[in-house]
C-alpha positions as protocol buffer text, in pm:
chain_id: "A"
residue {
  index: 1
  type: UNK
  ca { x: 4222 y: 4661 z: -3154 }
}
residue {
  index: 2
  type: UNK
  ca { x: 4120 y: 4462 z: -2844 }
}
residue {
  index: 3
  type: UNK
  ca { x: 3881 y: 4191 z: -2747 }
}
residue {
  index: 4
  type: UNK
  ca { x: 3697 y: 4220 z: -2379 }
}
residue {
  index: 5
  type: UNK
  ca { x: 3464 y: 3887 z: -2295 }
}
residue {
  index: 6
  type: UNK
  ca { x: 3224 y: 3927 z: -2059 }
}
residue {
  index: 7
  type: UNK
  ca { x: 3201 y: 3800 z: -1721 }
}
residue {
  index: 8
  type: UNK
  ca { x: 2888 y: 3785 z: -1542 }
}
residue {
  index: 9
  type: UNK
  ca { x: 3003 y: 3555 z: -1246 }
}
residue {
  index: 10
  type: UNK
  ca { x: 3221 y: 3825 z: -1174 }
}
residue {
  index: 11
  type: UNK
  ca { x: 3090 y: 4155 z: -1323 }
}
residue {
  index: 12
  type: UNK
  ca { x: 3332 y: 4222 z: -1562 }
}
residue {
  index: 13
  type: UNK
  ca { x: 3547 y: 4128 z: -1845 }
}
residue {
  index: 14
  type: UNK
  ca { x: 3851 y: 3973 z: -1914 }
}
residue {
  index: 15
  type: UNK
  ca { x: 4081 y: 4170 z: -2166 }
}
residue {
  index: 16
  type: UNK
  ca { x: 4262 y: 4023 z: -2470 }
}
residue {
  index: 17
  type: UNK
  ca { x: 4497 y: 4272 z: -2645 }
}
residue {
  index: 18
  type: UNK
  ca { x: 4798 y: 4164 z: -2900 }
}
residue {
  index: 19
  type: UNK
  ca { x: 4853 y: 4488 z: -3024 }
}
residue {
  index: 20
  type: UNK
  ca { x: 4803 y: 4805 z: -2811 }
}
residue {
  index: 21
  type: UNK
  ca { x: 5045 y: 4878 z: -2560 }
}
residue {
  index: 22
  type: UNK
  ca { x: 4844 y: 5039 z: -2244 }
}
residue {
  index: 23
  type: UNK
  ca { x: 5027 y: 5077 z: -1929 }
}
residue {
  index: 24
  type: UNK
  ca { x: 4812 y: 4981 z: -1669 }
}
residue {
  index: 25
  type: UNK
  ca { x: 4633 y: 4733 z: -1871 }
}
residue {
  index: 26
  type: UNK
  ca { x: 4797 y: 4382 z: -1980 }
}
residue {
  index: 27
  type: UNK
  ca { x: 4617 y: 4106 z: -2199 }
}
residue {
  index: 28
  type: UNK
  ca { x: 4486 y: 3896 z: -2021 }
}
residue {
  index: 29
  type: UNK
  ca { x: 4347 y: 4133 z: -1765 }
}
residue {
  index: 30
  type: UNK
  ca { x: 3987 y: 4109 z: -1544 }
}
residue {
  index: 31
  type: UNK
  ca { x: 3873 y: 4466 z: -1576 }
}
residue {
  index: 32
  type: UNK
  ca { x: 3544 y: 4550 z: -1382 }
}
residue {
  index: 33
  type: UNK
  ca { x: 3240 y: 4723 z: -1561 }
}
residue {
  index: 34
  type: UNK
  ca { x: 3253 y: 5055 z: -1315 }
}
residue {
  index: 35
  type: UNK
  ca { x: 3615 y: 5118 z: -1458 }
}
residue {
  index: 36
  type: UNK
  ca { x: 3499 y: 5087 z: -1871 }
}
residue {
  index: 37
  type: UNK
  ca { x: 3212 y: 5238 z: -2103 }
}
residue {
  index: 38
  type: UNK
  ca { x: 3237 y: 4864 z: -2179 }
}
residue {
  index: 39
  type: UNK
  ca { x: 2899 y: 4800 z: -1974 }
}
residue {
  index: 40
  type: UNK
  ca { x: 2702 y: 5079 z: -2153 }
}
residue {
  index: 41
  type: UNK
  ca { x: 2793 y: 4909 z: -2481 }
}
residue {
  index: 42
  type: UNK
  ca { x: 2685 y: 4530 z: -2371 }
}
residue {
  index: 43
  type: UNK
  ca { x: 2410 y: 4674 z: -2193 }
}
residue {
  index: 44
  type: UNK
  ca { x: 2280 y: 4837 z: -2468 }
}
residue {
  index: 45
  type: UNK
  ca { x: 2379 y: 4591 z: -2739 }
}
residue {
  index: 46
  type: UNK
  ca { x: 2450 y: 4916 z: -2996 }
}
residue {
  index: 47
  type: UNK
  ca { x: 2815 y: 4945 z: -3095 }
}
residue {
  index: 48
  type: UNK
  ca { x: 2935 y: 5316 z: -2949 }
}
residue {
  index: 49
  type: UNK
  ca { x: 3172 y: 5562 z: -3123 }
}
residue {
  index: 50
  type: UNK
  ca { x: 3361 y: 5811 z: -2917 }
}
residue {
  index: 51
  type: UNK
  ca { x: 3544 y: 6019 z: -3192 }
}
residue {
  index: 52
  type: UNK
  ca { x: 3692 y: 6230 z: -2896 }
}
residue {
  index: 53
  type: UNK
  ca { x: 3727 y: 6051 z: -2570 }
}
residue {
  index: 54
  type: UNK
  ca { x: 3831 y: 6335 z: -2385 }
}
residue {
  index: 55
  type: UNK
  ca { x: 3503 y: 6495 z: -2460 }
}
residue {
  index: 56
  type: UNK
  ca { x: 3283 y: 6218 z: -2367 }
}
residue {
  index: 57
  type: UNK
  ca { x: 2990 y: 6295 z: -2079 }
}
residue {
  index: 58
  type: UNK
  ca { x: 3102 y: 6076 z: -1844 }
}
residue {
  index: 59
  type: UNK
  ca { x: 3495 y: 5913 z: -1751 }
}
residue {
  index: 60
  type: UNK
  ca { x: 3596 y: 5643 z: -1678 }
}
residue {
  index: 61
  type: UNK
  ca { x: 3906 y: 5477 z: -1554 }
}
residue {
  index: 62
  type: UNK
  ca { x: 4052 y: 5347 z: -1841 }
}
residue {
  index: 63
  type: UNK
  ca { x: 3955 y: 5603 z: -2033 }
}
residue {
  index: 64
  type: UNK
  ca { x: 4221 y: 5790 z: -1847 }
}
residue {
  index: 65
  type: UNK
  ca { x: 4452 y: 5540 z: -1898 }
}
residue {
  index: 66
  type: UNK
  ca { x: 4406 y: 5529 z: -2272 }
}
residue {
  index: 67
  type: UNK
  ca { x: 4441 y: 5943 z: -2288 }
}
residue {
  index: 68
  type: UNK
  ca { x: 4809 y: 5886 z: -2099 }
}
residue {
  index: 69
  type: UNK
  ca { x: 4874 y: 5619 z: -2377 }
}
residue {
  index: 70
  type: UNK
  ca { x: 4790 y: 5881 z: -2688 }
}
residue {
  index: 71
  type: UNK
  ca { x: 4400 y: 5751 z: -2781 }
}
residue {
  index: 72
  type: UNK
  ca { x: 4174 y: 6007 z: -2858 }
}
residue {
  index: 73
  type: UNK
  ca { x: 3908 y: 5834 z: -2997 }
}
residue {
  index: 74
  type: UNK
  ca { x: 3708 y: 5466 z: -2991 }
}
residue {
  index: 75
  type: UNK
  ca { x: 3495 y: 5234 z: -3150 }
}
residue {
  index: 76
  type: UNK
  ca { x: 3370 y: 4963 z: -2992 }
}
residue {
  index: 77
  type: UNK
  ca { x: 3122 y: 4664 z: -3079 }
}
residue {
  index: 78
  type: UNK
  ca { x: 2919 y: 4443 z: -2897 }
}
residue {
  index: 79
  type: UNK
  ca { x: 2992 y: 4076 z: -2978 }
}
residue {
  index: 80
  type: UNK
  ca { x: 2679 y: 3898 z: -2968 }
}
residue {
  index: 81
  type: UNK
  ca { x: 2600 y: 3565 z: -3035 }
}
residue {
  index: 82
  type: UNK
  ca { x: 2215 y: 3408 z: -3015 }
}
residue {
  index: 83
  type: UNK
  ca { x: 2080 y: 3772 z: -2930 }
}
residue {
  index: 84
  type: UNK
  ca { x: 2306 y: 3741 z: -2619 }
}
residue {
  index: 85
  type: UNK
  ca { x: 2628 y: 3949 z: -2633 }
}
residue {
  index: 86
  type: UNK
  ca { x: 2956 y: 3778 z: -2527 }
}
residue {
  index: 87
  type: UNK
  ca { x: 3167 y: 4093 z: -2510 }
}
residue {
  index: 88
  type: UNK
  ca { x: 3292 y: 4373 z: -2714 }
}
residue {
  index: 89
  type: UNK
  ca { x: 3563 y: 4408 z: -3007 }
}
residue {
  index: 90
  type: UNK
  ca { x: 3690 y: 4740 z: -2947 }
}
residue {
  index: 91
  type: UNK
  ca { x: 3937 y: 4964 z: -3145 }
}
residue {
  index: 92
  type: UNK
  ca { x: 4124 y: 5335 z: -3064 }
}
residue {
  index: 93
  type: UNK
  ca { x: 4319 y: 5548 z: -3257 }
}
residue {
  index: 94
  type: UNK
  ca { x: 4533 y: 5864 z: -3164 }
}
residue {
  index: 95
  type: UNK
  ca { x: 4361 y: 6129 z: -3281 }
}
residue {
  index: 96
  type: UNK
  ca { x: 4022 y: 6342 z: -3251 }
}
residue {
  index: 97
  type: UNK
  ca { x: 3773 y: 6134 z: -3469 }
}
residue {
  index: 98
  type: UNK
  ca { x: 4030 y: 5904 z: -3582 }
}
residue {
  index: 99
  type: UNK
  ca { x: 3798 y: 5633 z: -3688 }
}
residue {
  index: 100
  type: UNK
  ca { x: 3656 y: 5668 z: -4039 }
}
residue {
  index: 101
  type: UNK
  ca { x: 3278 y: 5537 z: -4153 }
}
residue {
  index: 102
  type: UNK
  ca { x: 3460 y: 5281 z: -4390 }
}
residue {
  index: 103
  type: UNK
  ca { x: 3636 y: 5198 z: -4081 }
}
residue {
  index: 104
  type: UNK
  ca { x: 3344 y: 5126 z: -3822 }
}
residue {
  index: 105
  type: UNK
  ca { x: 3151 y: 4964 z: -4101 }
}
residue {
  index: 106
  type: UNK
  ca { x: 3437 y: 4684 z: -4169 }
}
residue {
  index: 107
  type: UNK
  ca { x: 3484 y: 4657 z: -3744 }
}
residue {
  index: 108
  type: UNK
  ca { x: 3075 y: 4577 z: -3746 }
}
residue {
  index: 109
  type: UNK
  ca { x: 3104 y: 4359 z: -4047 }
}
residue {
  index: 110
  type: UNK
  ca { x: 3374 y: 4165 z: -3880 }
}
residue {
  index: 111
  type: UNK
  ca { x: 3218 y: 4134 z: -3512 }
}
residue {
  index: 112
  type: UNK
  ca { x: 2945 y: 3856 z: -3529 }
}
residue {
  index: 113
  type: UNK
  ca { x: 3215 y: 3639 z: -3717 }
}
residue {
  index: 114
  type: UNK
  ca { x: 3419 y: 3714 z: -3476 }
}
residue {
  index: 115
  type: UNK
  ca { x: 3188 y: 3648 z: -3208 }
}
residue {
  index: 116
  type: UNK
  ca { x: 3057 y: 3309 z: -3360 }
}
residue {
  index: 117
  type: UNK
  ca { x: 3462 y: 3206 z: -3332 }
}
residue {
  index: 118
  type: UNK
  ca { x: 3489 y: 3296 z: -3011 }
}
residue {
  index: 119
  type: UNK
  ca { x: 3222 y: 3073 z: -2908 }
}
residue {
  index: 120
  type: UNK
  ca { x: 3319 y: 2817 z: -3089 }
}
residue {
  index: 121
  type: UNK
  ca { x: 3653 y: 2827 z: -2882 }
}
residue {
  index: 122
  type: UNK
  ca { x: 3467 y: 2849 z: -2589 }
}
residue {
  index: 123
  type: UNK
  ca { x: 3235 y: 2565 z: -2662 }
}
residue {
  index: 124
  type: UNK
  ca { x: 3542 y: 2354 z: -2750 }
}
residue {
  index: 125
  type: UNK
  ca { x: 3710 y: 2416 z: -2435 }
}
residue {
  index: 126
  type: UNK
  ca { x: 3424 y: 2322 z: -2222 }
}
residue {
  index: 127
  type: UNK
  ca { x: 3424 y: 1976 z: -2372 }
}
residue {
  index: 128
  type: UNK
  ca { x: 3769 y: 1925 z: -2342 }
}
residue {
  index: 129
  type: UNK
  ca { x: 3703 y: 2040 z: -2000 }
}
residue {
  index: 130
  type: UNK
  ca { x: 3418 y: 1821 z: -1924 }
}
residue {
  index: 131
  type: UNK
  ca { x: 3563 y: 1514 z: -2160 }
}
residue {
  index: 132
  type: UNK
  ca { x: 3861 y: 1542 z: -1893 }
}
residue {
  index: 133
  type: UNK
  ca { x: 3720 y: 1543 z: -1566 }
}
residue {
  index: 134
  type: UNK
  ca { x: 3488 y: 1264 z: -1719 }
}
residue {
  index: 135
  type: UNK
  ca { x: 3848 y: 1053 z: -1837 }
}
residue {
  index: 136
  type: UNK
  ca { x: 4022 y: 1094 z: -1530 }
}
residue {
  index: 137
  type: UNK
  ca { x: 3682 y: 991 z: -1306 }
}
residue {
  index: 138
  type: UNK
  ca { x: 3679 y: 677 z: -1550 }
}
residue {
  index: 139
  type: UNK
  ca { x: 4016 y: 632 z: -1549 }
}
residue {
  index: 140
  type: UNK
  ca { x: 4120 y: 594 z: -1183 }
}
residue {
  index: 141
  type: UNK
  ca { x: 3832 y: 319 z: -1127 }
}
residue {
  index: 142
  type: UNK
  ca { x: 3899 y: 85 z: -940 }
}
residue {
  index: 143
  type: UNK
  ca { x: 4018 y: -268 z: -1061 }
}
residue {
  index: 144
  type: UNK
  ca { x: 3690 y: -458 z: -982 }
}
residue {
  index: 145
  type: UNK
  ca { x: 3500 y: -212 z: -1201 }
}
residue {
  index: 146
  type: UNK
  ca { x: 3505 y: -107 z: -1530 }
}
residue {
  index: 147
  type: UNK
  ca { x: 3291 y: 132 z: -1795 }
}
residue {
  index: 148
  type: UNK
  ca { x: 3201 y: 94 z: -2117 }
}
residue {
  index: 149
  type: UNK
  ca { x: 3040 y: 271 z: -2363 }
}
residue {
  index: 150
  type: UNK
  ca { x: 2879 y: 151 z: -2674 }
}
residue {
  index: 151
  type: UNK
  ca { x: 2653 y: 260 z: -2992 }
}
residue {
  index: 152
  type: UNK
  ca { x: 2298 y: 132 z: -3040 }
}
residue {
  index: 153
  type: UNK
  ca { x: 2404 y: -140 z: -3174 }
}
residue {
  index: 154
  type: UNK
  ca { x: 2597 y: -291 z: -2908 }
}
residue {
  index: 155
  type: UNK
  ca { x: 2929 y: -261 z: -3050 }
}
residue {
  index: 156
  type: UNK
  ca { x: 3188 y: -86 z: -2789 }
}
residue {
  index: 157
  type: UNK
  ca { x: 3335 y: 249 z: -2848 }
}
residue {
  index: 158
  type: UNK
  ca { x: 3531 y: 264 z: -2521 }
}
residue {
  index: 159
  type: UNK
  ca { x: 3645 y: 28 z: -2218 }
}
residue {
  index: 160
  type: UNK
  ca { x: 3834 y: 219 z: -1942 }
}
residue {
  index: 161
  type: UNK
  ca { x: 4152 y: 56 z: -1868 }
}
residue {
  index: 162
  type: UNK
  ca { x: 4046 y: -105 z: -1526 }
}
residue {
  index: 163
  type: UNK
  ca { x: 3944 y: -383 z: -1779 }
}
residue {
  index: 164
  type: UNK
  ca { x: 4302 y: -516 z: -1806 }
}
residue {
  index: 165
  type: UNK
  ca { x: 4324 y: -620 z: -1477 }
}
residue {
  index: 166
  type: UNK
  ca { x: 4001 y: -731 z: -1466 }
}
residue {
  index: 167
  type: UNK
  ca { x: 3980 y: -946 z: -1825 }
}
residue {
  index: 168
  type: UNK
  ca { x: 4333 y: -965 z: -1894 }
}
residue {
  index: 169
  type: UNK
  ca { x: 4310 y: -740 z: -2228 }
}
residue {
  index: 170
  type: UNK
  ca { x: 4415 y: -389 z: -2258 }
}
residue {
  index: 171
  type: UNK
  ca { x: 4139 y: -216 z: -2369 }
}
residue {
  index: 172
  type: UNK
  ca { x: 4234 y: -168 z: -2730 }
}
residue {
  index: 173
  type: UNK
  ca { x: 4312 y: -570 z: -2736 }
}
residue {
  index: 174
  type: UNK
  ca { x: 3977 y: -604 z: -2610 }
}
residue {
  index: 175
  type: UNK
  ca { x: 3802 y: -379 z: -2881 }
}
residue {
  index: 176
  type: UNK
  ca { x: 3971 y: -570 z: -3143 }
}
residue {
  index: 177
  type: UNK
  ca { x: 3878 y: -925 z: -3037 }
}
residue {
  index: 178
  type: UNK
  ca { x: 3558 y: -877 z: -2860 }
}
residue {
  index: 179
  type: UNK
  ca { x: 3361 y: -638 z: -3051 }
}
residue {
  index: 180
  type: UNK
  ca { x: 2996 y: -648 z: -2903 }
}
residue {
  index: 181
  type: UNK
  ca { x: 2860 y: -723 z: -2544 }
}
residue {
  index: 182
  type: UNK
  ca { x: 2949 y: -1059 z: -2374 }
}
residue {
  index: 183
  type: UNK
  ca { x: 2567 y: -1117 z: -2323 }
}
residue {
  index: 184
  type: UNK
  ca { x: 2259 y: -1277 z: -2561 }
}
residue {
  index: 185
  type: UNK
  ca { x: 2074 y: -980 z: -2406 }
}
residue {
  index: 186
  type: UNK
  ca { x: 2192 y: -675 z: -2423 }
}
residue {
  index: 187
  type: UNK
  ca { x: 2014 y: -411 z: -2221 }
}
């Protein structure tokens, strides 16, 4: 089994594979959409069995690669999330139709959790991503400035730690001993 995530930026997918061995093809990988059925099955949103690849109308790339590596069939299964798929969780075995009903019916029955995990990953590493740019902008301030943040009702959840130099308190000094803003009016 395998896990491609789509692209768009750059028209293609990025691989993720703990288990199949492919020469030619590491985890990890960017693999464009001309060189994998990949694109038929996220453009049609319709998961796609091939019970015999070697068979199939039209060849791609890595389809050659997987023949070399013993696959002679695959299943594979758009990942969609929010009517908008994300990728495909795909799956290959080494012989002609290899792929039972029960088989693709678990794989489908898997996929949108699978897909709503991946997101959720994805999601989570955005806002680390963003929550870090954001610290380190607040963070190198310089020592005539400070930021603050607070809830609405006025007590501080954060002081960047320009505010030492500044008020003579670390910031967590200054959270314990000065709880709301310095100021009768609070804007």
């Amino acid at each position: 089994a395998s896990i491609a995530l789509l692209k768009p930026e750059s028209s293609g997918f990025m691989f993720y594979d703990d288990t199949m061995e492919i020469t030619g093809i590491e985890s990890g990988d960017y693999i464009p959409f001309e060189k994998t059925i990949l694109s038929e099955v996220i453009k049609s949103t319709k998961a796609l069995y091939r019970p015999n690849i070697r068979a199939w109308e039209k060849t791609y790339e890595i389809d050659s690669l997987l023949l070399e590596e013993g696959f002679r069939s695959d299943f594979l299964i758009p990942l969609i999330i929010n009517k908008q798929c994300i990728g495909t969780l795909n799956a290959g075995a080494m012989k002609v139709n290899g792929i039972s009903a029960d088989k693709q019916h678990i794989l489908q029955f898997i996929a949108p959790c699978l897909a709503q995990a991946i997101q959720s990953v994805l999601y989570i590493e955005s806002i680390l991503g963003s929550e870090k740019k954001y610290r380190s902008l607040v963070e190198s301030i310089e020592e005539k400035h400070f930021i603050y943040s607070h809830g609405t009702d006025g007590v501080f959840t954060y002081l960047s730690p320009s505010i030492t130099k500044i008020l003579g308190y670390s910031p967590d000094e200054f959270l314990t001993h000065y709880t709301r803003y310095l100021t009768d009016n609070p804007i």
